[in-house]
């Protein structure tokens, strides 16, 4: 492995590709600890590979390559999570409530009703501006641009309000 790392540091793409193939499972494990969506995991591993290639010159001890690569993948995932906080969780919960009439299984209907009650309670705990922006976006299907025009506020302000409302919803949910 050390010879391949040295060769990759010297510019050998073939050596680097072999190292990445050998340690791809390690990188996937590092990312999967933080990100669940498979397509996001694949993208983040690919980004980590690119970052490793561009930073390969920084690796001083070739024997430390697996741990170094793991840290790059882990940091890539952590960075992605910090840039995408709770989008999936809050959005999925609110949209599943908005679409609950599509449920066909009796057991699913009971679970959806329980989840709907929890969402209604959480929405009830929010102040009117937060509740209104979440309802407009998730239940009424308003776009950010429509909400901006209706509220006579800049688009950036609407995005910030939606972000804050999602965070507050998550805190009470």
CSV table of C-alpha atoms in Angstrom, one decimal:
chain,number,residue,atom,x,y,z
A,1,UNK,CA,0.0,0.0,0.0
A,2,UNK,CA,2.8,2.4,0.8
A,3,UNK,CA,4.2,2.1,-2.7
A,4,UNK,CA,0.9,2.9,-4.2
A,5,UNK,CA,0.5,6.0,-1.9
A,6,UNK,CA,3.9,7.2,-2.9
A,7,UNK,CA,3.1,6.6,-6.6
A,8,UNK,CA,-0.2,8.4,-6.2
A,9,UNK,CA,1.6,11.4,-4.5
A,10,UNK,CA,3.9,11.4,-7.5
A,11,UNK,CA,0.9,11.8,-9.8
A,12,UNK,CA,-0.2,8.2,-10.7
A,13,UNK,CA,-3.9,8.2,-11.2
A,14,UNK,CA,-3.9,4.4,-11.5
A,15,UNK,CA,-2.3,4.0,-8.1
A,16,UNK,CA,-4.8,6.4,-6.5
A,17,UNK,CA,-7.7,4.7,-8.2
A,18,UNK,CA,-6.5,1.4,-6.8
A,19,UNK,CA,-6.2,2.9,-3.3
A,20,UNK,CA,-9.7,4.3,-3.5
A,21,UNK,CA,-11.2,1.0,-4.6
A,22,UNK,CA,-9.4,-0.8,-1.8
A,23,UNK,CA,-10.7,1.7,0.8
A,24,UNK,CA,-14.1,2.6,-0.7
A,25,UNK,CA,-16.0,0.5,2.0
A,26,UNK,CA,-14.2,2.5,4.7
A,27,UNK,CA,-15.3,5.8,3.1
A,28,UNK,CA,-18.9,4.6,2.7
A,29,UNK,CA,-18.9,3.6,6.4
A,30,UNK,CA,-17.6,7.0,7.5
A,31,UNK,CA,-20.3,8.8,5.5
A,32,UNK,CA,-23.2,6.4,6.4
A,33,UNK,CA,-22.7,7.2,10.1
A,34,UNK,CA,-24.0,10.7,9.3
A,35,UNK,CA,-26.1,10.5,6.1
A,36,UNK,CA,-28.8,8.0,5.3
A,37,UNK,CA,-29.9,8.7,1.7
A,38,UNK,CA,-27.9,6.4,-0.5
A,39,UNK,CA,-27.6,8.9,-3.4
A,40,UNK,CA,-26.2,11.5,-1.0
A,41,UNK,CA,-23.7,8.9,0.4
A,42,UNK,CA,-22.4,8.2,-3.1
A,43,UNK,CA,-22.1,11.9,-3.9
A,44,UNK,CA,-20.2,12.6,-0.6
A,45,UNK,CA,-17.8,9.6,-1.1
A,46,UNK,CA,-17.1,10.9,-4.6
A,47,UNK,CA,-16.5,14.4,-3.2
A,48,UNK,CA,-14.2,12.9,-0.5
A,49,UNK,CA,-12.2,11.1,-3.3
A,50,UNK,CA,-11.7,14.4,-5.2
A,51,UNK,CA,-10.7,16.1,-2.0
A,52,UNK,CA,-8.2,13.3,-1.2
A,53,UNK,CA,-6.7,13.5,-4.7
A,54,UNK,CA,-6.2,17.3,-4.4
A,55,UNK,CA,-4.8,17.0,-0.9
A,56,UNK,CA,-2.7,13.9,-1.3
A,57,UNK,CA,0.5,16.0,-1.1
A,58,UNK,CA,-0.4,16.8,2.5
A,59,UNK,CA,-0.2,13.2,3.7
A,60,UNK,CA,3.2,12.8,5.3
A,61,UNK,CA,3.1,9.2,6.4
A,62,UNK,CA,1.8,6.8,3.6
A,63,UNK,CA,1.0,4.2,6.2
A,64,UNK,CA,-1.7,6.5,7.6
A,65,UNK,CA,-3.6,6.7,4.3
A,66,UNK,CA,-6.7,4.6,5.4
A,67,UNK,CA,-7.3,6.8,8.5
A,68,UNK,CA,-6.6,10.0,6.6
A,69,UNK,CA,-9.1,9.0,3.9
A,70,UNK,CA,-11.6,8.0,6.5
A,71,UNK,CA,-11.3,11.4,8.2
A,72,UNK,CA,-11.8,13.2,4.9
A,73,UNK,CA,-15.0,11.2,4.2
A,74,UNK,CA,-16.2,11.8,7.7
A,75,UNK,CA,-15.6,15.5,7.6
A,76,UNK,CA,-17.3,15.7,4.2
A,77,UNK,CA,-20.4,14.1,5.7
A,78,UNK,CA,-20.4,16.3,8.7
A,79,UNK,CA,-20.1,19.4,6.6
A,80,UNK,CA,-22.9,18.2,4.4
A,81,UNK,CA,-25.1,17.6,7.5
A,82,UNK,CA,-24.4,21.0,8.9
A,83,UNK,CA,-25.4,22.6,5.5
A,84,UNK,CA,-28.6,20.5,5.3
A,85,UNK,CA,-30.1,20.5,8.8
A,86,UNK,CA,-33.4,18.8,9.3
A,87,UNK,CA,-34.6,19.3,5.8
A,88,UNK,CA,-35.6,15.7,5.3
A,89,UNK,CA,-37.0,15.1,8.8
A,90,UNK,CA,-39.3,18.1,9.1
A,91,UNK,CA,-40.3,18.1,5.4
A,92,UNK,CA,-41.1,14.4,5.4
A,93,UNK,CA,-43.2,14.7,8.5
A,94,UNK,CA,-45.1,17.7,7.4
A,95,UNK,CA,-45.6,16.5,3.8
A,96,UNK,CA,-46.7,13.0,5.0
A,97,UNK,CA,-49.4,14.8,7.1
A,98,UNK,CA,-50.5,16.8,4.1
A,99,UNK,CA,-50.7,13.7,2.0
A,100,UNK,CA,-52.2,11.3,4.6
A,101,UNK,CA,-55.4,10.8,2.6
A,102,UNK,CA,-53.4,8.6,0.1
A,103,UNK,CA,-52.9,5.9,2.8
A,104,UNK,CA,-54.5,2.5,2.0
A,105,UNK,CA,-53.6,0.1,4.7
A,106,UNK,CA,-55.7,0.3,7.9
A,107,UNK,CA,-52.6,0.0,10.1
A,108,UNK,CA,-50.9,2.7,8.2
A,109,UNK,CA,-54.0,4.9,8.7
A,110,UNK,CA,-53.8,4.5,12.5
A,111,UNK,CA,-50.1,5.4,12.5
A,112,UNK,CA,-50.6,8.3,10.2
A,113,UNK,CA,-53.4,9.7,12.4
A,114,UNK,CA,-51.1,9.4,15.5
A,115,UNK,CA,-48.4,11.2,13.6
A,116,UNK,CA,-50.9,13.8,12.4
A,117,UNK,CA,-52.0,14.4,16.0
A,118,UNK,CA,-48.4,14.9,17.1
A,119,UNK,CA,-47.8,17.3,14.2
A,120,UNK,CA,-51.0,19.3,15.0
A,121,UNK,CA,-49.9,19.5,18.6
A,122,UNK,CA,-46.4,20.7,17.6
A,123,UNK,CA,-47.9,23.2,15.2
A,124,UNK,CA,-50.2,24.4,17.9
A,125,UNK,CA,-47.1,25.1,20.1
A,126,UNK,CA,-45.6,27.5,17.5
A,127,UNK,CA,-46.3,31.2,17.3
A,128,UNK,CA,-48.5,32.4,14.5
A,129,UNK,CA,-45.8,33.5,12.1
A,130,UNK,CA,-44.0,30.2,12.3
A,131,UNK,CA,-47.1,28.1,12.0
A,132,UNK,CA,-48.4,30.2,9.1
A,133,UNK,CA,-45.2,29.9,7.0
A,134,UNK,CA,-45.1,26.1,7.6
A,135,UNK,CA,-48.7,25.7,6.6
A,136,UNK,CA,-48.3,27.9,3.5
A,137,UNK,CA,-45.3,26.0,2.3
A,138,UNK,CA,-46.2,22.4,3.2
A,139,UNK,CA,-50.0,22.3,3.3
A,140,UNK,CA,-51.1,25.0,0.9
A,141,UNK,CA,-48.2,24.3,-1.6
A,142,UNK,CA,-47.1,27.9,-1.9
A,143,UNK,CA,-43.8,28.5,-3.4
A,144,UNK,CA,-41.2,30.7,-1.7
A,145,UNK,CA,-41.7,33.3,-4.4
A,146,UNK,CA,-45.5,33.3,-3.9
A,147,UNK,CA,-45.0,33.7,-0.1
A,148,UNK,CA,-42.5,36.6,-0.8
A,149,UNK,CA,-45.1,38.4,-2.9
A,150,UNK,CA,-48.0,37.8,-0.5
A,151,UNK,CA,-46.0,38.9,2.6
A,152,UNK,CA,-44.3,41.8,0.7
A,153,UNK,CA,-40.9,40.5,2.0
A,154,UNK,CA,-37.7,39.7,0.2
A,155,UNK,CA,-37.1,36.1,-0.9
A,156,UNK,CA,-34.2,35.8,1.5
A,157,UNK,CA,-36.3,36.8,4.4
A,158,UNK,CA,-38.9,34.2,3.5
A,159,UNK,CA,-36.2,31.5,3.3
A,160,UNK,CA,-34.8,32.5,6.7
A,161,UNK,CA,-38.3,32.5,8.3
A,162,UNK,CA,-39.0,29.0,6.8
A,163,UNK,CA,-35.6,27.8,8.1
A,164,UNK,CA,-36.3,29.2,11.6
A,165,UNK,CA,-39.8,27.8,11.6
A,166,UNK,CA,-38.5,24.3,10.7
A,167,UNK,CA,-36.0,24.5,13.5
A,168,UNK,CA,-38.6,25.6,16.0
A,169,UNK,CA,-41.0,22.9,14.8
A,170,UNK,CA,-38.3,20.3,15.3
A,171,UNK,CA,-37.7,21.5,18.8
A,172,UNK,CA,-41.3,21.0,19.9
A,173,UNK,CA,-41.9,17.9,17.8
